[in-house]
Coordinates of C-alpha atoms in Angstrom, one line a residue:
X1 CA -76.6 58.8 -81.7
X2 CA -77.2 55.3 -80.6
X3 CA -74.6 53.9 -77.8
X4 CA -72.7 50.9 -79.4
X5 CA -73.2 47.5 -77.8
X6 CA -77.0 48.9 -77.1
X7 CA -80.2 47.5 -78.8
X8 CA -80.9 50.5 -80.1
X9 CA -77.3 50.4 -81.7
X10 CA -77.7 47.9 -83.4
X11 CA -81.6 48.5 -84.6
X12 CA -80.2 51.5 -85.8
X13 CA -77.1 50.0 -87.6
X14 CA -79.1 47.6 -89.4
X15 CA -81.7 50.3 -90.1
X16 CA -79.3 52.2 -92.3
X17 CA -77.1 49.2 -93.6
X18 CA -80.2 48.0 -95.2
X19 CA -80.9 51.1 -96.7
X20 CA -78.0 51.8 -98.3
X21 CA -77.7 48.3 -99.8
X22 CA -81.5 48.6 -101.2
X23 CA -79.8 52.1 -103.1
X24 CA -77.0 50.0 -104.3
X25 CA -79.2 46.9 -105.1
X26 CA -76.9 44.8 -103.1
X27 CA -80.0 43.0 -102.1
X28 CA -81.1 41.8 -105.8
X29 CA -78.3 41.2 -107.7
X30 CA -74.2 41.3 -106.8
X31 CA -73.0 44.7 -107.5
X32 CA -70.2 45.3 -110.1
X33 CA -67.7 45.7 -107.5
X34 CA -68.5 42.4 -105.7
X35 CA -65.1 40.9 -105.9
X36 CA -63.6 44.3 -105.3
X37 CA -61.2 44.4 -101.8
X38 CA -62.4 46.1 -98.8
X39 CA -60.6 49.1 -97.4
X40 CA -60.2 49.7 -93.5
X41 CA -58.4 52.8 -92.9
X42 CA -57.2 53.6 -89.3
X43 CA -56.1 57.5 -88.7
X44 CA -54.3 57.7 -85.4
X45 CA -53.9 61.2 -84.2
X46 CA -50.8 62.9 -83.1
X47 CA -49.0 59.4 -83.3
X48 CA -45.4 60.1 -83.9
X49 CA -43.5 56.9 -85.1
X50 CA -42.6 55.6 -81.4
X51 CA -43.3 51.9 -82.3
X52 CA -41.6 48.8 -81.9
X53 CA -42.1 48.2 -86.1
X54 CA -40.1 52.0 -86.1
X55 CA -37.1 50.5 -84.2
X56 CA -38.4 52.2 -80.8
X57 CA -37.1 49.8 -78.1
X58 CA -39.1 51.0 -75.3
X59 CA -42.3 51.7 -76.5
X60 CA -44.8 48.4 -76.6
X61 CA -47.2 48.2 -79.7
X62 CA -47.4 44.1 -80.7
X63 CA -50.6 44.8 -82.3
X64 CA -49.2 47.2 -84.3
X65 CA -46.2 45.8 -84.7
X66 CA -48.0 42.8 -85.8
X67 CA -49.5 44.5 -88.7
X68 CA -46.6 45.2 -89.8
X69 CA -45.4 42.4 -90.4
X70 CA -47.7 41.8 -92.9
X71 CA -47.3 45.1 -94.3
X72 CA -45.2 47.3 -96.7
X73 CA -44.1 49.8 -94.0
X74 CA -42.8 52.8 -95.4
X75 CA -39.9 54.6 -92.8
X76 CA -40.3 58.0 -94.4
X77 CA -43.8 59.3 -94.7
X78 CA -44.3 63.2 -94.0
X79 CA -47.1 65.1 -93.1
X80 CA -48.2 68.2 -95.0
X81 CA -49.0 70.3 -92.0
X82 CA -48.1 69.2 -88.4
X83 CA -51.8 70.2 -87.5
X84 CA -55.0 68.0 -87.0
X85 CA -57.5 69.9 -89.7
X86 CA -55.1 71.3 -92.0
X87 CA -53.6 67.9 -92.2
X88 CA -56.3 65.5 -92.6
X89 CA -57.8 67.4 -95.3
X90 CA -54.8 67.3 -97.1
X91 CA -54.5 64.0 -97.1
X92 CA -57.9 62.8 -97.5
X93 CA -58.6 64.9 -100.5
X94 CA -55.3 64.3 -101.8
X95 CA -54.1 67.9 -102.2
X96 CA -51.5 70.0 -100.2
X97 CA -52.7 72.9 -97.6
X98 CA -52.4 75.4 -100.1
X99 CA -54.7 74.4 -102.6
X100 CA -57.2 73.4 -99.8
X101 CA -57.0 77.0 -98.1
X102 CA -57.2 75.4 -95.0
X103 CA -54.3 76.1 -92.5
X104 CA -56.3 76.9 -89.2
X105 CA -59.3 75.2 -87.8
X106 CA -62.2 78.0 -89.7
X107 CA -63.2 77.0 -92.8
X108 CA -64.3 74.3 -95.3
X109 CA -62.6 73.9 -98.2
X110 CA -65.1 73.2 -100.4
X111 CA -66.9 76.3 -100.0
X112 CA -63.6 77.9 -98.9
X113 CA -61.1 76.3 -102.0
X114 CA -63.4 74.2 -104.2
X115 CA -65.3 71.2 -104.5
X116 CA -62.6 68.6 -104.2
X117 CA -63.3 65.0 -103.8
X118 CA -62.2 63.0 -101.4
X119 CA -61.0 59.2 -100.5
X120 CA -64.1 58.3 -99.4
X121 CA -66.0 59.7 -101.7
X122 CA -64.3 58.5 -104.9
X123 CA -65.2 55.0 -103.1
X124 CA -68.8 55.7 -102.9
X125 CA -69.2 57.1 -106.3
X126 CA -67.5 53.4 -107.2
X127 CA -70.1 51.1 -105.3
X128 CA -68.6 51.2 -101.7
X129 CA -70.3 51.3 -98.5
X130 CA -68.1 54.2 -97.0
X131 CA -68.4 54.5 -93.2
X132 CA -66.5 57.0 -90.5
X133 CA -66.0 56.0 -87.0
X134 CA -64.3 57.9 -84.5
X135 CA -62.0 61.2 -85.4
X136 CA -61.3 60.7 -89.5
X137 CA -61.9 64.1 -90.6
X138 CA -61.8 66.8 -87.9
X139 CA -65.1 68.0 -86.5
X140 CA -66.8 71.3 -86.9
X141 CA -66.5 74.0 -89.8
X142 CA -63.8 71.8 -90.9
X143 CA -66.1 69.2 -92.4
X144 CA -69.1 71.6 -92.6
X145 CA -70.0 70.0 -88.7
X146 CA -70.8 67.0 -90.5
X147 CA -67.9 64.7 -91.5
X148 CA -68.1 65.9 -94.9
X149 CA -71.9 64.2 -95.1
X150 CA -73.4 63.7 -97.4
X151 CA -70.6 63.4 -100.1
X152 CA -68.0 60.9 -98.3
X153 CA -70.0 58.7 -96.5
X154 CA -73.0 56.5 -97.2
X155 CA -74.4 57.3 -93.8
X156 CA -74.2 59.8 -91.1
X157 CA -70.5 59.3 -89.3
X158 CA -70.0 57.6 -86.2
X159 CA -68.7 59.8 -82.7
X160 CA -68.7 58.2 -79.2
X161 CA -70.7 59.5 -76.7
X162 CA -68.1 59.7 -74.1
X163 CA -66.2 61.8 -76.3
X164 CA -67.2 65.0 -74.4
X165 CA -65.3 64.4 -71.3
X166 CA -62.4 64.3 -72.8
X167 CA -61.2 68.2 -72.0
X168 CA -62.8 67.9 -68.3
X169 CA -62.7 67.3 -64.7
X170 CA -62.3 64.1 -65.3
X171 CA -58.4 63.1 -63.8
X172 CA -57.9 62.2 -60.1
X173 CA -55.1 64.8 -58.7
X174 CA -52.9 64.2 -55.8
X175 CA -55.5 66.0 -54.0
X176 CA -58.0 63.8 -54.5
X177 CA -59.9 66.5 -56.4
X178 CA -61.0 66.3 -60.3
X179 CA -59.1 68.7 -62.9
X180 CA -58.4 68.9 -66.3
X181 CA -55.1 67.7 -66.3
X182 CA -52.6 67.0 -68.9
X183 CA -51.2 63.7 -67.8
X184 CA -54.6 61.7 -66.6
X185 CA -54.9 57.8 -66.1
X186 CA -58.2 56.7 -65.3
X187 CA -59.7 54.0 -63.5
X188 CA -62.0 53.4 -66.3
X189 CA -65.0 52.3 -64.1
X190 CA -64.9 55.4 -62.5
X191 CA -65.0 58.1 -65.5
X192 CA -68.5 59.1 -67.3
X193 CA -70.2 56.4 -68.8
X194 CA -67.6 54.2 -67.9
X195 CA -65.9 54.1 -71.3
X196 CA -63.2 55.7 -73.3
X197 CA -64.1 56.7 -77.1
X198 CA -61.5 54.7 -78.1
X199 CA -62.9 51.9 -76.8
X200 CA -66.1 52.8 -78.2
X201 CA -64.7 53.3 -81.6
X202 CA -63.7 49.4 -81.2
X203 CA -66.8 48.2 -80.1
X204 CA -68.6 50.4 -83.0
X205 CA -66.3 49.5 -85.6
X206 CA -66.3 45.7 -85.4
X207 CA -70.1 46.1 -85.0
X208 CA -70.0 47.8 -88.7
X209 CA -67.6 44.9 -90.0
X210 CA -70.1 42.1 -88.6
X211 CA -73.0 44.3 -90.9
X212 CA -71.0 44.0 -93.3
X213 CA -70.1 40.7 -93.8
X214 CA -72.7 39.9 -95.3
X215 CA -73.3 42.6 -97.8
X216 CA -72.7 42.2 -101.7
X217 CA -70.8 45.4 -101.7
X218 CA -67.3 46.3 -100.9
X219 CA -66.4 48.7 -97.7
X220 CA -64.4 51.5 -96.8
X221 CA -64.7 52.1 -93.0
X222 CA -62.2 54.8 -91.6
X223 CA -61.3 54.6 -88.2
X224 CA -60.1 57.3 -85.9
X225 CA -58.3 57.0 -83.4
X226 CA -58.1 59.8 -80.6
X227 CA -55.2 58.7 -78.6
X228 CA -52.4 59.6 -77.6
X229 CA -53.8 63.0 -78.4
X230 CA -53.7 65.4 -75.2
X231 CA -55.1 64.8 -72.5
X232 CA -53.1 61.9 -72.0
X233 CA -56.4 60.2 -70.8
X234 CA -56.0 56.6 -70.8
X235 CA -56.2 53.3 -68.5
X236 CA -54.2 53.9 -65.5
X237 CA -52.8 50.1 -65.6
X238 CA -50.5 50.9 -68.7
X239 CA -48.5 53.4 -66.4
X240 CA -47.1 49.7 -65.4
X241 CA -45.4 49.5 -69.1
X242 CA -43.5 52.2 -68.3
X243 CA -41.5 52.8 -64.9
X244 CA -40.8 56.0 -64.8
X245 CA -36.9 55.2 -63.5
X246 CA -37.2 53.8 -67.0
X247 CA -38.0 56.8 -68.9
X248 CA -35.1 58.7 -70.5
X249 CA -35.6 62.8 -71.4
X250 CA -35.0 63.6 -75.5
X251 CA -31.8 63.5 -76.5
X252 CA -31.9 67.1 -77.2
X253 CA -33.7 69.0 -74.6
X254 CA -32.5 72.5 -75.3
X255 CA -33.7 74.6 -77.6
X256 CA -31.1 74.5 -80.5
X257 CA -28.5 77.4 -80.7
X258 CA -29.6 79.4 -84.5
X259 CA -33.2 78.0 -84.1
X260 CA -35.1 81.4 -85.6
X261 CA -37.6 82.2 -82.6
X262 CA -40.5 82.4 -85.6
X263 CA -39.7 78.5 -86.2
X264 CA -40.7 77.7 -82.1
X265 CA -44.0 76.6 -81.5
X266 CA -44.5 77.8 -77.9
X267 CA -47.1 74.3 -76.8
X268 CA -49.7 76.9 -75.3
X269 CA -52.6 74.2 -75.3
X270 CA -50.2 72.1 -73.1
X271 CA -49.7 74.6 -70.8
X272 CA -53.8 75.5 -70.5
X273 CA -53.7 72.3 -68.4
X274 CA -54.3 72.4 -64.9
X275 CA -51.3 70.1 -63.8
X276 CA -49.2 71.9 -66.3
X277 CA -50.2 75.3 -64.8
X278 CA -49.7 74.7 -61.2
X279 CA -45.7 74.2 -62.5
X280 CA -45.8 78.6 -63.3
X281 CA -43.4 77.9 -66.2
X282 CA -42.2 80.6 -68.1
X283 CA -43.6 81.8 -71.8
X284 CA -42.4 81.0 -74.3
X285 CA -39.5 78.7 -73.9
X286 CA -39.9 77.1 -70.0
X287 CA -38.2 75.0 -69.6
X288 CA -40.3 72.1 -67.9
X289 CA -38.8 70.6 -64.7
X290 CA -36.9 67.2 -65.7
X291 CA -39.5 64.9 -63.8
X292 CA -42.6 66.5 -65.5
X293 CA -40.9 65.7 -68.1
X294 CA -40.2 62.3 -67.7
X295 CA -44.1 62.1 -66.6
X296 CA -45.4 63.4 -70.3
X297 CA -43.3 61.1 -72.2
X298 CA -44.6 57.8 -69.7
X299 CA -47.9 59.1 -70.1
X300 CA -47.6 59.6 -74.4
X301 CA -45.9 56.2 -74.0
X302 CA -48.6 55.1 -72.3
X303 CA -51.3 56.0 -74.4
X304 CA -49.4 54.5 -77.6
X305 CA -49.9 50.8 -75.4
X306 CA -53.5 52.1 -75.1
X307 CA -53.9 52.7 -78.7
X308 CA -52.1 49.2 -79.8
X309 CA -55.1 47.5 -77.6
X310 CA -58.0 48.9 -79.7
X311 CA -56.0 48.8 -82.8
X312 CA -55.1 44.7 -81.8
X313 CA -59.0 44.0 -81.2
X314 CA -60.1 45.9 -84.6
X315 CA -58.0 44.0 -86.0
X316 CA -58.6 40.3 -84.7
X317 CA -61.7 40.8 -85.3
X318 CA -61.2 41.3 -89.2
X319 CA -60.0 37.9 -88.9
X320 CA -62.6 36.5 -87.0
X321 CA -65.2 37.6 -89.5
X322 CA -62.9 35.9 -92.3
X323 CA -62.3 39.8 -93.6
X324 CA -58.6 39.8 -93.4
X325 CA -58.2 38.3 -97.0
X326 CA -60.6 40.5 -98.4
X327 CA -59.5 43.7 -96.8
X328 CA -56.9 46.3 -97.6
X329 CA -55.5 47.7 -94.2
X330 CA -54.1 51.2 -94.4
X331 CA -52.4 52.6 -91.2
X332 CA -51.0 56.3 -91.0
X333 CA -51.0 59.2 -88.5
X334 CA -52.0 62.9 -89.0
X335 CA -48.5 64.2 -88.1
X336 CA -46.4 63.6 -85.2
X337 CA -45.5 65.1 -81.6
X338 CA -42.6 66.5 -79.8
X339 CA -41.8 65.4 -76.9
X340 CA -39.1 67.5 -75.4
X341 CA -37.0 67.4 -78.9
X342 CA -35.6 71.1 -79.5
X343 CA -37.4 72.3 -75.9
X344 CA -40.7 71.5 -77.9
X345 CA -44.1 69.6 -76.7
X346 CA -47.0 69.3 -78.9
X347 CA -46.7 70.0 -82.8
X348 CA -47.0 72.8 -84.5
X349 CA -44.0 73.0 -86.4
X350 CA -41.9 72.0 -89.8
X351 CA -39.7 69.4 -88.0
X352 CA -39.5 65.9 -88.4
X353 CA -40.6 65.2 -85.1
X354 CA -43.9 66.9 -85.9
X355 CA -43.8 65.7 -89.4
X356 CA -42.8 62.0 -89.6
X357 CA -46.0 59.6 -89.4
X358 CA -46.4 55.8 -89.6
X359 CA -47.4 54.9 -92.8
X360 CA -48.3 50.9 -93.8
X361 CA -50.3 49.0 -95.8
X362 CA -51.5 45.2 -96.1
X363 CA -52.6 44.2 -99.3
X364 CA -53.8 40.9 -99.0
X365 CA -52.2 38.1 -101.1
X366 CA -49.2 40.9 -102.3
X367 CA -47.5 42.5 -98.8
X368 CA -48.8 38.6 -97.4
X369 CA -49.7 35.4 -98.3
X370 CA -53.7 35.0 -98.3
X371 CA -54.2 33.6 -94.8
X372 CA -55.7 29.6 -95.0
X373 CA -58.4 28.4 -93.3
X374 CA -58.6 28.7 -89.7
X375 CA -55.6 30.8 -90.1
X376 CA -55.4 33.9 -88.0
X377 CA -52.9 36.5 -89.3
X378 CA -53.8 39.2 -86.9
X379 CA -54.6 37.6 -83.3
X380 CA -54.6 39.8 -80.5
X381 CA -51.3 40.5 -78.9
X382 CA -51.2 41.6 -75.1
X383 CA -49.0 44.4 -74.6
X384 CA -48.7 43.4 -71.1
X385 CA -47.0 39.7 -72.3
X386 CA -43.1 40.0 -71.8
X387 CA -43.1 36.9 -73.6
X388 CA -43.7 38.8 -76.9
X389 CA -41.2 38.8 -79.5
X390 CA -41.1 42.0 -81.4
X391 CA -42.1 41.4 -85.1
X392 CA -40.2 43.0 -87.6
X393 CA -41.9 44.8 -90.8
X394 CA -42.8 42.5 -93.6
X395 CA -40.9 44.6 -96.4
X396 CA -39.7 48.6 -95.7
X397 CA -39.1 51.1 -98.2
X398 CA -36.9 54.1 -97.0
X399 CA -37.9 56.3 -99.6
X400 CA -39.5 59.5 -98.9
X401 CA -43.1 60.0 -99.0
X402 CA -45.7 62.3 -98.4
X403 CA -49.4 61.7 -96.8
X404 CA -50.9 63.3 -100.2
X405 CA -50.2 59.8 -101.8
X406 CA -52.7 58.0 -99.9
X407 CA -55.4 59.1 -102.4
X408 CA -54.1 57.6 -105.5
X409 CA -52.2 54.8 -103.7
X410 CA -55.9 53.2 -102.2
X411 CA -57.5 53.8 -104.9
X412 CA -54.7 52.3 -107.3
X413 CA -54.6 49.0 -104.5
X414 CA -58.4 48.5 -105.0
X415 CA -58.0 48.2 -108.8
X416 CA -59.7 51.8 -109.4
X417 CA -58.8 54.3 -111.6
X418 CA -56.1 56.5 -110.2
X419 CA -57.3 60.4 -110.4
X420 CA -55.1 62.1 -112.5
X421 CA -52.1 64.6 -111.1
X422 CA -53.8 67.9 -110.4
X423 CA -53.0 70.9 -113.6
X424 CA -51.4 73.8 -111.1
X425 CA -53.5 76.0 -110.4
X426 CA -56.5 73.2 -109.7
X427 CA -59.1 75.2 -107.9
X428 CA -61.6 74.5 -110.5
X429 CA -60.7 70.6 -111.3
X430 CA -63.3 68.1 -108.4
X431 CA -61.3 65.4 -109.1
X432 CA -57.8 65.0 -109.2
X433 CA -54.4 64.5 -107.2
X434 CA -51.3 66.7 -106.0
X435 CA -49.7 63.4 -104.4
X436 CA -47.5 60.5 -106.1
X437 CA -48.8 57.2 -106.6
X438 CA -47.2 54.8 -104.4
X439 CA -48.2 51.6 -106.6
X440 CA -44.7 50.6 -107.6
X441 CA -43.4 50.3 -104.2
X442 CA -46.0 47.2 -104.1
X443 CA -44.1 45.6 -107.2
X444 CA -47.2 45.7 -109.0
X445 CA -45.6 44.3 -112.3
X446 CA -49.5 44.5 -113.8
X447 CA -50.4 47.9 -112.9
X448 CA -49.0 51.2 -114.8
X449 CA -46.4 52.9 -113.0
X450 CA -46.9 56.5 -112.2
X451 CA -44.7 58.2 -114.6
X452 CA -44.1 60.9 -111.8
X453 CA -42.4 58.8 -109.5
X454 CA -38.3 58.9 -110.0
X455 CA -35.9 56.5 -109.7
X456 CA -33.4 58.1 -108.3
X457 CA -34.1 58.2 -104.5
X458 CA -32.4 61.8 -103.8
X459 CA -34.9 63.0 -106.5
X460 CA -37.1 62.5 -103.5
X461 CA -39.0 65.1 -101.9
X462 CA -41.6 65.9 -99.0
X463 CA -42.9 69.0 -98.4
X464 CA -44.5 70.5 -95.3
X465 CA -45.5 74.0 -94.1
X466 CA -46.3 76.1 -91.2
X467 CA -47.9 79.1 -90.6
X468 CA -47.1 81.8 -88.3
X469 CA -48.8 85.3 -86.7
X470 CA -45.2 86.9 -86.1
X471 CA -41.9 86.4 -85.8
X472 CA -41.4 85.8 -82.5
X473 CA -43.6 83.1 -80.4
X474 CA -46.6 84.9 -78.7
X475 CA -49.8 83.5 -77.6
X476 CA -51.7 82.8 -81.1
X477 CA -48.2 81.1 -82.8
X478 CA -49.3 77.4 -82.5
X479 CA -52.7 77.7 -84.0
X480 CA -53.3 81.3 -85.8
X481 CA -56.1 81.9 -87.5
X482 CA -56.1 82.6 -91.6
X483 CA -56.3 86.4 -91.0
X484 CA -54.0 86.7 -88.4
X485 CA -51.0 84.7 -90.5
X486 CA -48.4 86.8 -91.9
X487 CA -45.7 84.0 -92.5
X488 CA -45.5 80.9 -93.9
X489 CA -42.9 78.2 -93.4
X490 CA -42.0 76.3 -96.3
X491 CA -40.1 72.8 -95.9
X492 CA -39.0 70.4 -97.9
X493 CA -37.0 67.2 -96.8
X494 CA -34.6 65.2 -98.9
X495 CA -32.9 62.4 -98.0
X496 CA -30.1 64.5 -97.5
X497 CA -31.5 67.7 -95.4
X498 CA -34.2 69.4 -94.4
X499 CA -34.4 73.3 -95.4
X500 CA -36.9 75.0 -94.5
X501 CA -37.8 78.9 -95.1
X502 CA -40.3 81.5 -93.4
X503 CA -41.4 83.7 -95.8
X504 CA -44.1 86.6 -96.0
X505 CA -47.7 85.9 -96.3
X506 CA -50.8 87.5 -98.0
X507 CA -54.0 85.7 -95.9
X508 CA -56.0 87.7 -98.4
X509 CA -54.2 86.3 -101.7
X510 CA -53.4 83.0 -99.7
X511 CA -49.7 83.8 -101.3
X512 CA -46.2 83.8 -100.4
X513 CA -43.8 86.4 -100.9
X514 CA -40.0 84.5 -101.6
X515 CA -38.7 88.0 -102.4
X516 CA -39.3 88.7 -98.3
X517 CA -37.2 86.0 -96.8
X518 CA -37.8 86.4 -92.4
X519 CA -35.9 83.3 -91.5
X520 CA -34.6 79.7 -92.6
X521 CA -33.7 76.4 -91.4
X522 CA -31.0 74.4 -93.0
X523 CA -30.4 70.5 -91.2
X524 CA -27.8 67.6 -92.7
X525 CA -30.0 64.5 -92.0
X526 CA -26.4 62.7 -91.7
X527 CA -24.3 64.5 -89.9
X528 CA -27.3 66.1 -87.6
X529 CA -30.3 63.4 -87.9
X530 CA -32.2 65.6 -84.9
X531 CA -31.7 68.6 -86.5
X532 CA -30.0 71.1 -84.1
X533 CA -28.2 72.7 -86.1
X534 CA -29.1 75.4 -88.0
X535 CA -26.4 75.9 -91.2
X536 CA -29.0 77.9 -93.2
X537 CA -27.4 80.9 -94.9
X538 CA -29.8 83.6 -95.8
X539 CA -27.9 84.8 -99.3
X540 CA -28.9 82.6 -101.5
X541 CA -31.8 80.5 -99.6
X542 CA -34.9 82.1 -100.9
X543 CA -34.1 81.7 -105.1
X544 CA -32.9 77.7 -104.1
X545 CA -36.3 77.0 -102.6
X546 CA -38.1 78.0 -105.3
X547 CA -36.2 76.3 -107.7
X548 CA -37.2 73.0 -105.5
X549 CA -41.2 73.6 -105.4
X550 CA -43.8 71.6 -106.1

């Protein structure tokens, strides 16, 4: 794959730009979907909703921030699986992990589940240019070890080259020696290639939005973002954002008193880390020491600053190219992190921590004004200004949502036909949806309301799961693969609670057992909004969640 910013890059780009417009005759006459809106989609990995648009005071994200002020933000979005494969598939084909099959990192769903369509797909089957840059759907068997190509994208995806040092001996100990460390700002001169992929998804993606420009045909370019995924690689210079005398621990610490041990999620890839090893902490439920501790949250911190750059400089350069009144901007995370809430790191579990993701939209002309002339409504903010006021979101909703919505919701905002809600089971069925349309949170008086969503908001649900290999943490409970999964925890949050169960699990059947209850989980949003305590009562718990299924 051609390096971007090289000759070659672009020879290349142009190469296969040209090619698909000749297929789409984009080059003889406008296509039907001329005056269709652009989509640009940015997938953020393991971004919990530590942003100044969230309320977070600390935490510096203008750029972000910025978008949201032009956005409808929504302040309750859940995740369907607090894991990267599991979850993006979910989302982009629209349907929850247990109708995709896919709750480990070992199989493609549509040889694995059925031929489901996704997002992109559905865009390219309706005249779009779709494009992937960066981390959209998780490499390997996943995506068949090809992004899902041919069927979602018009062209073969987009990875940066310097993507491979990621998990290496690439972070400057106090030793002056090289290791694999969990907590690693770089002098970015000095690592391979002297890049980040972050920064080459940038450089790449505004490369595809120059091609584009021009072209008679609508886009849909995904870009994925790897930070603040572990390692916490990242320019050392935004350690500066964040002194670490500034740096408070999580509010709760401790591992809650009633927490079942099958709902911990042990964070054994954290502790595979060099710096993390050297500590010798105890397995399963450590603790870290307090300044390591204050360390991984500067460094996540950190890496959110980092993000907000690349995120700023996509963005400005949608305006630059005249895009941003053409362009639908969706913004949303594959699930959250922990970072010390409940003695947790990582994610791996059912709650909200892991869970809650930014979710946002700018629709141009209905979540904005259409920018004017010369207008910029995206310039690029320095996260390093103290002079930067912090924007606040352009309209909220607080209603629960789920990341299964973002199927019918972009394809409802681009004026397409939203797929219809999935018959149960749906196996069989390519296209269709197992997620609400979000359309009238937009107030879109001339669009037809999905009939699914209700009115009252503690009608509301989200539902997440989690699977586990035992009942106790061991070395496979963050990640366990299909065969090795015997339960399954099954969440659903109201705006009221979160209650959660662990039921038995056939990996054979792919079914739960609600008769053969192992453990539950019962929160009061109000009165415990971090969810510590545990007030689940096992009598009754198992015949109440299935009464509130999907």
């Amino acid at each position: 794959m051609p390096t971007p910013g090289s000759g070659r890059g672009f020879l290349w780009l142009g190469l296969v730009l040209s090619s698909v417009c000749v297929a789409l005759g984009c080059e003889t006459q406008a296509n039907s979907t001329t005056d269709a809106l652009n989509i640009l989609l940015i997938i953020v990995d393991d971004l919990r909703p530590s942003l100044g648009c969230y309320g977070d005071k600390l935490v510096r994200s203008p750029n972000i921030d910025q978008l949201a002020s032009h956005s409808l933000l929504f302040q309750n979005a859940f995740a369907q699986q607090a894991v990267c494969a599991p979850s993006r598939v979910s989302f982009l084909t629209g349907r929850r992990p247990d109708t995709t099959r896919l709750y480990d990192f070992n199989s493609y769903w549509r040889v694995h589940a059925g031929n489901f369509s996704t997002i992109p797909q559905y865009f390219k089957e309706n005249g779009y240019v779709t494009m992937s840059v960066g981390k959209v759907f998780h490499p390997g068997i996943t995506s068949n070890h090809t992004d899902d190509s041919p069927y979602s994208w018009s062209f073969p995806p987009y990875h940066p080259s310097s993507e491979k040092y990621e998990n290496t001996k690439t972070c400057r100990g106090p030793d002056g020696e090289l290791h694999a460390n969990l907590l690693c700002p770089v002098d970015v001169v000095d690592v391979p290639e002297g890049t980040l992929p972050d920064k080459q998804s940038t450089e790449q993606a505004i490369q595809l939005l120059e091609k584009m420009k021009t072209s008679a045909s609508p886009f849909f370019l995904a870009v994925g973002y790897h930070k603040p995924h572990i390692p916490f690689r990242y320019p050392k210079e935004f350690q500066k954002l964040y002194p670490l005398e500034n740096i408070t621990l999580a509010p709760d610490s401790e591992v809650p008193d009633g927490l079942p041990p099958v709902a911990y999620n042990p964070w054994m890839d954290i502790r595979q880390r060099e710096d993390v090893q050297a500590l010798n902490i105890s397995v399963p439920y450590g603790p870290i020491p307090v300044e390591f501790q204050r360390k991984i949250r500067q460094s996540y911190f950190a890496s959110v600053s980092y993000l907000d750059t690349q995120v700023g400089r996509l963005l400005s350069a949608l305006d630059d190219l005249q895009l941003a009144n053409s362009t639908i901007v969706a913004f949303t995370s594959d699930h959250g992190w922990a970072l010390g809430e409940h003695g947790e790191w990582a994610k791996y579990s059912n709650f909200d921590v892991a869970t809650h993701v930014p979710l946002m939209f700018y629709v141009p002309g209905r979540t904005a004004s259409l920018p004017e002339a010369g207008e910029k409504l995206f310039p690029y903010l320095d996260p390093f200004d103290s002079a930067s006021e912090l924007m606040e979101p352009g309209r909220q909703s607080m209603d629960l949502v789920e990341l299964v919505s973002l199927f019918p919701t972009l394809a409802g905002l681009a004026g397409l036909q939203v797929p219809p809600r999935c018959p149960v089971p749906s196996f069989h069925v390519e296209l269709c949806r197992e997620g609400k349309n979000l359309l009238k949170h937009f107030r879109f008086r001339d669009l037809e309301e999905d009939p699914y969503l209700p009115g009252n908001p503690r009608e509301l649900i989200a539902y997440s799961q989690y699977p586990r290999p035992a009942d106790f943490p061991q070395w496979n409970s963050d990640k366990p693969s299909l065969k090795d999964i015997k339960i399954m925890g099954y969440s659903i949050r109201t705006i009221d609670y979160r209650y959660t169960v662990w039921v038995g699990f056939n990996p054979d059947e792919f079914l739960a057992n609600f008769s053969d209850i192992h453990a539950g989980e019962l929160y009061f949003v109000d009165s415990d909004p971090l969810q510590d305590h545990n007030m689940y009562n096992d009598s009754q718990g198992g015949d109440l969640f299935q009464l509130l299924m999907p």
